[in-house]
mmCIF file of C-alpha atoms in Angstrom:
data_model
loop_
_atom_site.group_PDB
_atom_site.id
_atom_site.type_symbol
_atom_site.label_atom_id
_atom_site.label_comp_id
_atom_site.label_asym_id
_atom_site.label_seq_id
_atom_site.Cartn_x
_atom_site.Cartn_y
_atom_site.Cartn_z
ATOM 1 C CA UNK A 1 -135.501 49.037 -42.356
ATOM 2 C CA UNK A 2 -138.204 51.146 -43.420
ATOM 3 C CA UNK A 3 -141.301 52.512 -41.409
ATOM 4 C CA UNK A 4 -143.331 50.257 -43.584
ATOM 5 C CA UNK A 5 -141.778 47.161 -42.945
ATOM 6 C CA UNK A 6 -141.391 47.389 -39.454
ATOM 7 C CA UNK A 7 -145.056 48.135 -39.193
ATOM 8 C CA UNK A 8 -145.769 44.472 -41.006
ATOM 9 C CA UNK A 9 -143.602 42.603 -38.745
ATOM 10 C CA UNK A 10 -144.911 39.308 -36.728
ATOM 11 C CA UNK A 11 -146.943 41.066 -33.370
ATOM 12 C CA UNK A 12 -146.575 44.586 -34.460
ATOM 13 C CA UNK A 13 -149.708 46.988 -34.009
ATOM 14 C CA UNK A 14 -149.002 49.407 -36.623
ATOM 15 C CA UNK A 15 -151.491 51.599 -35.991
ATOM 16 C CA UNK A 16 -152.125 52.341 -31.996
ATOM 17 C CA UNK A 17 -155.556 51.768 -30.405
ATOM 18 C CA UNK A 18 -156.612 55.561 -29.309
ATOM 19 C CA UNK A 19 -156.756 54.401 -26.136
ATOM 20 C CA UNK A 20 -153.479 54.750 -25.991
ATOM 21 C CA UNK A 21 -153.340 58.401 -26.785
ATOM 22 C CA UNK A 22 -151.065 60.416 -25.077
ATOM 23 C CA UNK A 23 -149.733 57.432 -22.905
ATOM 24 C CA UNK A 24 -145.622 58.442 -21.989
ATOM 25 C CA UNK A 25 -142.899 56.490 -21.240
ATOM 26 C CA UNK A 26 -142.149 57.930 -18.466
ATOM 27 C CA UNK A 27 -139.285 56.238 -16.364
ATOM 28 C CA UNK A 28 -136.965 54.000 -15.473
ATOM 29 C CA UNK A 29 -136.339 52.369 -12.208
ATOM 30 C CA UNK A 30 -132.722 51.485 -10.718
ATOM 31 C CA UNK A 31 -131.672 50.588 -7.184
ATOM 32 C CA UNK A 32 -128.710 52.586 -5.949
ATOM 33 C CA UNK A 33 -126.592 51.377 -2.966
ATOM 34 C CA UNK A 34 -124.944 55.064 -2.175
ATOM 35 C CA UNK A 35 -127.346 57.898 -2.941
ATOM 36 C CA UNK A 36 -124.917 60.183 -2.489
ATOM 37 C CA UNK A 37 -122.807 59.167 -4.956
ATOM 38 C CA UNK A 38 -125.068 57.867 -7.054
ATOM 39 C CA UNK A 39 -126.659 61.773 -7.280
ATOM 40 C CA UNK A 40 -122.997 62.815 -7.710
ATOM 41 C CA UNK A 41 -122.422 60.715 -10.864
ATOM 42 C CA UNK A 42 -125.964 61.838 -12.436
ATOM 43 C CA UNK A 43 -125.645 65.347 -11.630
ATOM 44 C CA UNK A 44 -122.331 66.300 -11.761
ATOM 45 C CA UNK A 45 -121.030 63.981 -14.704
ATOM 46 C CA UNK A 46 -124.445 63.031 -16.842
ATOM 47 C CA UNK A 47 -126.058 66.938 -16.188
ATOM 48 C CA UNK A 48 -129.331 65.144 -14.736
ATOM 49 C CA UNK A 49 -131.226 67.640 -12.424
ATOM 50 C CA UNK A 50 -132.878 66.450 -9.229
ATOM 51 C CA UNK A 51 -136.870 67.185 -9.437
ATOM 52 C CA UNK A 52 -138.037 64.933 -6.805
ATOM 53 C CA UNK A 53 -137.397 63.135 -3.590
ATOM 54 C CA UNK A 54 -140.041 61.258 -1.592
ATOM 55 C CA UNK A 55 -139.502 59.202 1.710
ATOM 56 C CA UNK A 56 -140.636 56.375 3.080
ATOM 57 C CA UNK A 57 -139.278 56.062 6.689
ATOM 58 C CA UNK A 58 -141.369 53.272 7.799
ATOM 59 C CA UNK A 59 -140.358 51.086 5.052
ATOM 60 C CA UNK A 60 -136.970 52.402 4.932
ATOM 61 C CA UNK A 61 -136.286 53.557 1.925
ATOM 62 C CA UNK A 62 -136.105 56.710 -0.379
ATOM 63 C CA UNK A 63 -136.810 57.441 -3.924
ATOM 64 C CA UNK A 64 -135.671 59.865 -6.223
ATOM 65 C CA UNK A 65 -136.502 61.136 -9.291
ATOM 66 C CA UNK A 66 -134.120 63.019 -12.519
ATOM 67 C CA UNK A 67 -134.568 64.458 -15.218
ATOM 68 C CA UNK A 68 -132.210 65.206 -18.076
ATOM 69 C CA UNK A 69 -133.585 68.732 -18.827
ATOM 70 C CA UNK A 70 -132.688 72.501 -19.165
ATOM 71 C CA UNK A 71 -133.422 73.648 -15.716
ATOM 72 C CA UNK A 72 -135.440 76.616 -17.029
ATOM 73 C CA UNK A 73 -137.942 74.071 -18.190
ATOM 74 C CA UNK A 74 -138.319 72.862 -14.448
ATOM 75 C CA UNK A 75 -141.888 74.228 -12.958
ATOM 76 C CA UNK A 76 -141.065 76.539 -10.456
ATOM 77 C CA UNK A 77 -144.079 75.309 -7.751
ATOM 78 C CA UNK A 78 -144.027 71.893 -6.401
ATOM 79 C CA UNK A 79 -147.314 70.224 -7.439
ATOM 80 C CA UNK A 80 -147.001 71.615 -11.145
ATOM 81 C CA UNK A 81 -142.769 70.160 -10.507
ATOM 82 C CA UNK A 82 -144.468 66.875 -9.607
ATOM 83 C CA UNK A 83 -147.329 66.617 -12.229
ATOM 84 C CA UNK A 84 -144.647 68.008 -14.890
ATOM 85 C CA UNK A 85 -142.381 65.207 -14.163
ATOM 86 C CA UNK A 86 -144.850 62.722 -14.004
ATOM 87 C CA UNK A 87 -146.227 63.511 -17.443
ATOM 88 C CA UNK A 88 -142.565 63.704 -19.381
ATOM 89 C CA UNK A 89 -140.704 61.076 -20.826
ATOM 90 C CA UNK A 90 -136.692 60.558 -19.800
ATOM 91 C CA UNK A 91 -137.283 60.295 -16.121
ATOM 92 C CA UNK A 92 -134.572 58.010 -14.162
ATOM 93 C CA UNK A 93 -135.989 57.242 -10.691
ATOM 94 C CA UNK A 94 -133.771 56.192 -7.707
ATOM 95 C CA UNK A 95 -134.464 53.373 -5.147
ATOM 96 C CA UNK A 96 -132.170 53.999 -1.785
ATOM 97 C CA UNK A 97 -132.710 51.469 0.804
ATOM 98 C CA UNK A 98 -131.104 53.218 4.194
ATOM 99 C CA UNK A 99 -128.057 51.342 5.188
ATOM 100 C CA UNK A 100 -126.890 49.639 2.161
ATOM 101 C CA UNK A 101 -124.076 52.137 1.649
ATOM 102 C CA UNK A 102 -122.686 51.138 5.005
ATOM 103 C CA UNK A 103 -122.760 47.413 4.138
ATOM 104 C CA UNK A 104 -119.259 46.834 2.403
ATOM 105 C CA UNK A 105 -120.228 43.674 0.734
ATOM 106 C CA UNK A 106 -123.936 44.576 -0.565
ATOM 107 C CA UNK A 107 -124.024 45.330 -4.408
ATOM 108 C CA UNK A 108 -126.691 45.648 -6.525
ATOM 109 C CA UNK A 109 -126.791 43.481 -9.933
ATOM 110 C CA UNK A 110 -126.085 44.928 -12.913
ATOM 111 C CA UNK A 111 -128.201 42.296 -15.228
ATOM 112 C CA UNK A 112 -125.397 41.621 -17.375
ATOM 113 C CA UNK A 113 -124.308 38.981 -15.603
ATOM 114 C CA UNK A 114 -126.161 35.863 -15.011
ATOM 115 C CA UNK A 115 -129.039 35.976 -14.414
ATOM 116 C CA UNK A 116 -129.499 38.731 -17.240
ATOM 117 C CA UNK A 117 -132.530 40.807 -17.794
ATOM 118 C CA UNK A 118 -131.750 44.519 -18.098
ATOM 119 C CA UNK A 119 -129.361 45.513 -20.048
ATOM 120 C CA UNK A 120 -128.871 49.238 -20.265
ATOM 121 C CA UNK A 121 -129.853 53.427 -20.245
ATOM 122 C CA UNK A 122 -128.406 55.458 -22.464
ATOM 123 C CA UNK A 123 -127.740 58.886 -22.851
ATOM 124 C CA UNK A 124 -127.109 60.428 -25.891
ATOM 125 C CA UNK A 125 -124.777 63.359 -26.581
ATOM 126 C CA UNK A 126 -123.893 66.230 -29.205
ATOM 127 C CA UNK A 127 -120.833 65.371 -29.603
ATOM 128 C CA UNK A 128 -119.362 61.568 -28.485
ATOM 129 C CA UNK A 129 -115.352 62.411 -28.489
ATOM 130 C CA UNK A 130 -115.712 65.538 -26.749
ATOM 131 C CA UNK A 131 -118.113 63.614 -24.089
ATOM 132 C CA UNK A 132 -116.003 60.970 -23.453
ATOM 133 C CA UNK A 133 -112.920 62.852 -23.320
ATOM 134 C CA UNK A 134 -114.511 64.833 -20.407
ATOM 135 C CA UNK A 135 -115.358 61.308 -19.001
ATOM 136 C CA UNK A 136 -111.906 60.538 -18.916
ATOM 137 C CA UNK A 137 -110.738 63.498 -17.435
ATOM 138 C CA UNK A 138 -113.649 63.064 -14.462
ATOM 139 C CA UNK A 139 -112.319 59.693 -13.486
ATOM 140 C CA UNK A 140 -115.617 57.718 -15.018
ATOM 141 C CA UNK A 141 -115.099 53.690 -15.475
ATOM 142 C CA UNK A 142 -115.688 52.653 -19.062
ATOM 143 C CA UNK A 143 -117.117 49.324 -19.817
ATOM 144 C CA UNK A 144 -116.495 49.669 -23.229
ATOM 145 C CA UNK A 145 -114.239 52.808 -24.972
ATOM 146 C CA UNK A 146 -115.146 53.932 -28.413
ATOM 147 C CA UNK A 147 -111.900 52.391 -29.759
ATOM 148 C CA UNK A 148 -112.799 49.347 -28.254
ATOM 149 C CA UNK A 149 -114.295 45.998 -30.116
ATOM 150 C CA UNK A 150 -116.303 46.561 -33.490
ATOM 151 C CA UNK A 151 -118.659 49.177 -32.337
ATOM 152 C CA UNK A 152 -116.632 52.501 -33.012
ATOM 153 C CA UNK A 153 -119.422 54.952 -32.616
ATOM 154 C CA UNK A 154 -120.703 54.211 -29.220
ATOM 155 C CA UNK A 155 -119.412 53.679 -25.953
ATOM 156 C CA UNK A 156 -120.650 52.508 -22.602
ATOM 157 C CA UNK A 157 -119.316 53.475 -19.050
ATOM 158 C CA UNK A 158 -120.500 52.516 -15.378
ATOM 159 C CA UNK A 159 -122.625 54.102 -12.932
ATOM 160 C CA UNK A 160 -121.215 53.986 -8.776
ATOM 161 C CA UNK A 161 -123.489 50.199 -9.071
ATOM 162 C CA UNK A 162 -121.856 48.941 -12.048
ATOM 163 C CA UNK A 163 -125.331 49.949 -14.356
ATOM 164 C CA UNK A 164 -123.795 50.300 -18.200
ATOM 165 C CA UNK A 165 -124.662 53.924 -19.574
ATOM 166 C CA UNK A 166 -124.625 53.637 -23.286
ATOM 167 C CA UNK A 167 -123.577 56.664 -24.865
ATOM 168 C CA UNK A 168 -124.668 57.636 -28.283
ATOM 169 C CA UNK A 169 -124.449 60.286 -30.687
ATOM 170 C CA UNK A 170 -127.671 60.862 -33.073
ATOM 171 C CA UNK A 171 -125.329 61.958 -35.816
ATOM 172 C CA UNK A 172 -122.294 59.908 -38.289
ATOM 173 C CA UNK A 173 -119.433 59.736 -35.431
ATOM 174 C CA UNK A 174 -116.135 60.605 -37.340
ATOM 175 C CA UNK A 175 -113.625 57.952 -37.443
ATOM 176 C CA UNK A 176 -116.554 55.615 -36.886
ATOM 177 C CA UNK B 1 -139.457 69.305 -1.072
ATOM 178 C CA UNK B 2 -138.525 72.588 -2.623
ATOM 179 C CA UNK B 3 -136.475 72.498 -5.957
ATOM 180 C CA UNK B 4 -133.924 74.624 -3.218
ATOM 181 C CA UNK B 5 -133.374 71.812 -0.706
ATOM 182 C CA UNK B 6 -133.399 68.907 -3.405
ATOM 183 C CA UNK B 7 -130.638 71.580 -5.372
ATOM 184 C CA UNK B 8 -129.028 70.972 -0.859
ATOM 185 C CA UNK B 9 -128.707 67.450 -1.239
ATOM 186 C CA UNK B 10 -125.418 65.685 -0.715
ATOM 187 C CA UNK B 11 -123.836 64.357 -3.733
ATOM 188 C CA UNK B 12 -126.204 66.775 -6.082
ATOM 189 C CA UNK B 13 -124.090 69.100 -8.599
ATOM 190 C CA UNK B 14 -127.495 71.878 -9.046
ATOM 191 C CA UNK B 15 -125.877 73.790 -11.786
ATOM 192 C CA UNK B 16 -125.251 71.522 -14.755
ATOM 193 C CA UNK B 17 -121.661 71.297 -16.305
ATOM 194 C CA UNK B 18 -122.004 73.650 -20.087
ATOM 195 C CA UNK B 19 -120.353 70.209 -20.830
ATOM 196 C CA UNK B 20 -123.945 68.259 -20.236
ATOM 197 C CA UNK B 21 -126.035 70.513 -22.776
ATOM 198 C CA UNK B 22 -128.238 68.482 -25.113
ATOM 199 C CA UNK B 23 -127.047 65.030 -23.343
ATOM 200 C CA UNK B 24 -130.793 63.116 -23.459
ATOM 201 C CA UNK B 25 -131.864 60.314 -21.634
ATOM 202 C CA UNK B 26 -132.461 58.597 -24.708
ATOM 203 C CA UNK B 27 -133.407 54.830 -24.079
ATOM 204 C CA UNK B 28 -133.694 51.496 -21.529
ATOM 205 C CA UNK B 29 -132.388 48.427 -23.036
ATOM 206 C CA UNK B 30 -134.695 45.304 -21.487
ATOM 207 C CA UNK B 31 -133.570 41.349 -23.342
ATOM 208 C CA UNK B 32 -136.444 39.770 -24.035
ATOM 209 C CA UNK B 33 -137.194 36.096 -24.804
ATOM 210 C CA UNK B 34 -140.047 35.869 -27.335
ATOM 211 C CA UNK B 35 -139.753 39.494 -29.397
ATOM 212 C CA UNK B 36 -142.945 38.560 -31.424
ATOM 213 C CA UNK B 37 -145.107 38.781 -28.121
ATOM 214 C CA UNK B 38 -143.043 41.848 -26.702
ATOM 215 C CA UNK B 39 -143.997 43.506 -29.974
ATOM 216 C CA UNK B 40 -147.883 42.713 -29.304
ATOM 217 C CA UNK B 41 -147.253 43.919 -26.031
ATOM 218 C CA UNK B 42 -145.725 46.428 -26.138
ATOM 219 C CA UNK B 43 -147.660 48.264 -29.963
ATOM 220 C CA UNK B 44 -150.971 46.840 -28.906
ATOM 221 C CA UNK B 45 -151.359 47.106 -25.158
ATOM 222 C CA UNK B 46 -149.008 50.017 -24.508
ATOM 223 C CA UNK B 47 -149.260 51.976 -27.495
ATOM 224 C CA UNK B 48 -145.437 52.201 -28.749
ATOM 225 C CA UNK B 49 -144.659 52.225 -32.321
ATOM 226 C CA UNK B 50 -141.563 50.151 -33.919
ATOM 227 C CA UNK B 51 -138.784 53.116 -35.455
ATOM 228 C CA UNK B 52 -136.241 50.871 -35.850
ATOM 229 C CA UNK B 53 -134.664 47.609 -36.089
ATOM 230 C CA UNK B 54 -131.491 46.502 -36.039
ATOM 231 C CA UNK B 55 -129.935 43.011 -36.834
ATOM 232 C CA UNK B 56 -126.705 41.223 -35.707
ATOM 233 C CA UNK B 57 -127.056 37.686 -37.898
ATOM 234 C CA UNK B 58 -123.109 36.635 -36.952
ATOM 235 C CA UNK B 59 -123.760 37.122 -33.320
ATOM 236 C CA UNK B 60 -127.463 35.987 -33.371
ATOM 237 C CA UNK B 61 -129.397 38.583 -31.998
ATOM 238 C CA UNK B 62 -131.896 42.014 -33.072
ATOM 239 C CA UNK B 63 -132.298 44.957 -31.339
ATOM 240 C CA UNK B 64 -135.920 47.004 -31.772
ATOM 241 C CA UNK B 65 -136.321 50.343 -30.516
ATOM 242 C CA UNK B 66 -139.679 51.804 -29.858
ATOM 243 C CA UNK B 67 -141.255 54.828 -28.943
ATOM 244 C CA UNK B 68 -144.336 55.767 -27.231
ATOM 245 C CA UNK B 69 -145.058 58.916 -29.852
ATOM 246 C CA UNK B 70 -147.944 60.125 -32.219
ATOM 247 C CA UNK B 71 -147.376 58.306 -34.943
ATOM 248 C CA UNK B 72 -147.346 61.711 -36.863
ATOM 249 C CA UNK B 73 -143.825 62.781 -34.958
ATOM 250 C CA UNK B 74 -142.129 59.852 -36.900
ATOM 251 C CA UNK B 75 -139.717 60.866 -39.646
ATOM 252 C CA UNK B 76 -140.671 59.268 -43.393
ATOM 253 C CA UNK B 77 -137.101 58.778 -44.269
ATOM 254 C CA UNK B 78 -134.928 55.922 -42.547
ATOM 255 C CA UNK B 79 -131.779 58.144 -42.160
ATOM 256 C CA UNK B 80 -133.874 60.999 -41.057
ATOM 257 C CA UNK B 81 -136.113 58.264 -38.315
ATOM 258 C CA UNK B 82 -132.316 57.146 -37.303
ATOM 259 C CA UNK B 83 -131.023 60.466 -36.094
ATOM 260 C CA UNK B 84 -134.716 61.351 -34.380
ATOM 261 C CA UNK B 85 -134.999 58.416 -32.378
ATOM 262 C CA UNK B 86 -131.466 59.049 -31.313
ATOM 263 C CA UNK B 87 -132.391 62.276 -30.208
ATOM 264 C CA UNK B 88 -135.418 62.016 -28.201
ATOM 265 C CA UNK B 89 -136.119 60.824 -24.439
ATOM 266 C CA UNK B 90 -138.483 57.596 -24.100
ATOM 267 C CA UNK B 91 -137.173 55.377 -26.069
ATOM 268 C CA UNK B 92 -137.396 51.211 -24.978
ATOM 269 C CA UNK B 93 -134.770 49.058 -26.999
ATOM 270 C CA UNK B 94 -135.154 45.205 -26.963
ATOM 271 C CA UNK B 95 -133.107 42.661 -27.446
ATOM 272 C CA UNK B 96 -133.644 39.811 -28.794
ATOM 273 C CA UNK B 97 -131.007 36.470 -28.849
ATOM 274 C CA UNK B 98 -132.347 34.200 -31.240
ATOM 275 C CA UNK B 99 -133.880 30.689 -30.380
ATOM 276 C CA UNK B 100 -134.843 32.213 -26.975
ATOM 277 C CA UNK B 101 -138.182 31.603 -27.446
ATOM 278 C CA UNK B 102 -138.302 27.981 -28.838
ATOM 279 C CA UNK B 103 -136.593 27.517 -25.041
ATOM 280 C CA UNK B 104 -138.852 25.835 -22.858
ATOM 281 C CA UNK B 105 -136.957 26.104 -19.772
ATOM 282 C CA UNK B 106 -135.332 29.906 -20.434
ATOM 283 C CA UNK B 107 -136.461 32.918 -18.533
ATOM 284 C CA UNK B 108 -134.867 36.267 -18.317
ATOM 285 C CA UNK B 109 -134.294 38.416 -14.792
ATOM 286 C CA UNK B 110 -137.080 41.052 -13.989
ATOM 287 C CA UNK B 111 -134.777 42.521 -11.357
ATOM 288 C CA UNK B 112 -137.315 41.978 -8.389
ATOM 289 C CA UNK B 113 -135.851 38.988 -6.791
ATOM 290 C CA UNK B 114 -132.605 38.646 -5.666
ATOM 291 C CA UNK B 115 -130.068 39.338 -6.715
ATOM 292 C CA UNK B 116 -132.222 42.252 -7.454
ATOM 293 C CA UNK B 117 -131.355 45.899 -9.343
ATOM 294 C CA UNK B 118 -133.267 46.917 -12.076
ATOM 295 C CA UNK B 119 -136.903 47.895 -10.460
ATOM 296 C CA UNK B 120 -139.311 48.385 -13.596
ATOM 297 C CA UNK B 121 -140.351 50.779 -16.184
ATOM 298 C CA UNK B 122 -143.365 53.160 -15.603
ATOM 299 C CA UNK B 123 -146.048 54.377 -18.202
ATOM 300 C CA UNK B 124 -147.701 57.742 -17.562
ATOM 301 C CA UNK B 125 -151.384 57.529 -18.784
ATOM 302 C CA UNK B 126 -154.385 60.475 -18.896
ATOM 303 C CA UNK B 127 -156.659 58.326 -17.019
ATOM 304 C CA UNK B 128 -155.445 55.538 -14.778
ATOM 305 C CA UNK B 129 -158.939 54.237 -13.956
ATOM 306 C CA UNK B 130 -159.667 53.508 -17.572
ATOM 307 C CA UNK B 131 -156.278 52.267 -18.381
ATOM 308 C CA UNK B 132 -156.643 49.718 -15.774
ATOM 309 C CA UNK B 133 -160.387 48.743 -16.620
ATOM 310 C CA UNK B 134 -158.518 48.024 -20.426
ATOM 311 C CA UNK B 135 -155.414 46.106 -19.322
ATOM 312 C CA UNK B 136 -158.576 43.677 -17.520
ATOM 313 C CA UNK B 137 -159.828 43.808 -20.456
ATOM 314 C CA UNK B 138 -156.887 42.791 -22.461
ATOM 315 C CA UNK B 139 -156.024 40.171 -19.913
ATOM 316 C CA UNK B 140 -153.286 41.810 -18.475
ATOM 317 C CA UNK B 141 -150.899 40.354 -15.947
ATOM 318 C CA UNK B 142 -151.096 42.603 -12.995
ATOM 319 C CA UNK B 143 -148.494 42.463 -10.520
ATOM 320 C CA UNK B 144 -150.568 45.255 -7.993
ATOM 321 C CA UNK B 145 -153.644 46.755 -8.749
ATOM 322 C CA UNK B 146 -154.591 50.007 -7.942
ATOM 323 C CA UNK B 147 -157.109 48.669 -5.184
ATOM 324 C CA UNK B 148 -154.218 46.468 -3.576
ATOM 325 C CA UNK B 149 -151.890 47.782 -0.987
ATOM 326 C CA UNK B 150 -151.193 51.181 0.671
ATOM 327 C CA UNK B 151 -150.754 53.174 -2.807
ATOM 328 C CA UNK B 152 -154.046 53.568 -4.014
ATOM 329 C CA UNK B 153 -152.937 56.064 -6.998
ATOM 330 C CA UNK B 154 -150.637 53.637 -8.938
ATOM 331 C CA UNK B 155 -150.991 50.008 -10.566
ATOM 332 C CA UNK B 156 -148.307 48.007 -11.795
ATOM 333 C CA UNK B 157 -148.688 45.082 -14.911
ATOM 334 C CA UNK B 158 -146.257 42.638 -16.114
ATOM 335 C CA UNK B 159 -144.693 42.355 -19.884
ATOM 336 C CA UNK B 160 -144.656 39.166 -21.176
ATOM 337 C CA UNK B 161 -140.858 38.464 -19.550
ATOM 338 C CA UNK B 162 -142.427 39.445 -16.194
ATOM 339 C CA UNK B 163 -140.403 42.858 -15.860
ATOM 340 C CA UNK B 164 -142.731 45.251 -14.164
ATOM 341 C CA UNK B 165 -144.509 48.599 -15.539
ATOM 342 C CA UNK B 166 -145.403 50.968 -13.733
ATOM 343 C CA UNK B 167 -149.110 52.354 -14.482
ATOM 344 C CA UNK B 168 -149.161 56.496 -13.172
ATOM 345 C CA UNK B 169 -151.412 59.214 -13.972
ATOM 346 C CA UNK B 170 -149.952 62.836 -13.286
ATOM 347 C CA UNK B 171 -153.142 64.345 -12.370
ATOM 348 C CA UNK B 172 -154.313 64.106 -8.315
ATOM 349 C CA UNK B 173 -156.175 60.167 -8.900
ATOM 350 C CA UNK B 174 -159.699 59.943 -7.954
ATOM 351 C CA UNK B 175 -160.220 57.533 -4.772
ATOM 352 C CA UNK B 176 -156.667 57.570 -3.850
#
């Protein structure tokens, strides 16, 4: 659809009241029963670097903020780290009440599932073969492989809760 | 904490796989009910502009992916506004079932109440005071205000499903 006609659709503001200069998208909130694996999958598998941790022991809980950057662009200091990643879009903060991971039967709800609501993050990669490939190789659970259902040129796997990660590639997939 | 001991943490990979280069946070998928007031919501009070839209007649439903950008950083072409918003960080899809909205009775799941998971979505503004004294303005549904509670430096308003956004300024917040 073009630019245009999106702009003239039912609700749409097509052109944004300044007030609304330089407002960011910043983040996106998820409750995580096992921090520590939960870290493990961002880090190690999605590449996501760790820029901030802040704790709440009196109301038990933990929070914990990534970014999906080169780490030279992290600010070396901590107050320009925490005003940097407060002013940057692509920011995936994590909620850790103490003492869920210890509770076999607590899980977090994915929102696919009734009742729905979220859906969805998604990362988007260079090259979707070679990422999934590696996914395969690291163990990761797939909710849905590129081969499967109609959809050849995405794919969606599973966080430690269950959370779908969409995975995308900005360019024509081959085969797709 | 130091960008050293948050590198320390259990479960944290601090040197990024080669394999992770370019990966980008790229969006957060949220269903909505009624996508004409999402769109005012979202263009109008928030600031996003509509890049693309996607439809999915046989299986009744739309996606529409926006992005809080200067309106100048959006590609002319379609193909060319495709592979951009694929690329970039802060990017909010919706989806949209059809028929949703002519539902008295249906309400989607904001993640807050159990069974909970999803926590919100946060917009990073210049000025936080003003933002707030606008959102009044606009008739806003707030679900804290930046005078309620302990944290005096953030706010948090409702879309029109109810999921929460987060209101943050990245600057040290006068009065807080």
């Amino acid at each position: 659809m073009s630019l245009h006609a999106l702009n003239n659709l039912p609700g749409v503001t097509a052109v944004p009241d300044s007030a609304t200069q330089h407002f960011v998208f910043n983040h996106t909130m998820l409750r995580v029963k096992d921090i520590t694996r939960s870290l493990d999958f961002y880090t190690r598998v999605l590449g996501f670097s760790l820029v901030e941790k802040r704790d709440f022991p009196d109301a038990a809980f933990s929070l914990y903020f990534l970014a999906l950057v080169d780490k030279t662009q992290i600010p070396e200091g901590d107050a320009a780290r925490n005003q940097w990643m407060k002013a940057i879009p692509g920011i995936l903060e994590l909620t850790h009440n103490y003492g869920t991971e210890n509770d076999e039967g607590f899980a977090y709800h994915n929102g696919n599932t009734e009742p729905r609501g979220f859906g969805h993050i998604c990362v988007s990669v260079p090259d979707i073969h070679a990422a999934c490939a590696r996914f395969e190789e690291l163990g990761v659970e797939f909710q849905k492989r590129l081969a499967d259902g109609r959809m050849k040129s995405l794919a969606f796997i599973k966080d430690p809760d269950g959370y779908w990660v969409e995975i995308i590639q900005p360019t024509p997939v081959a085969g797709a």
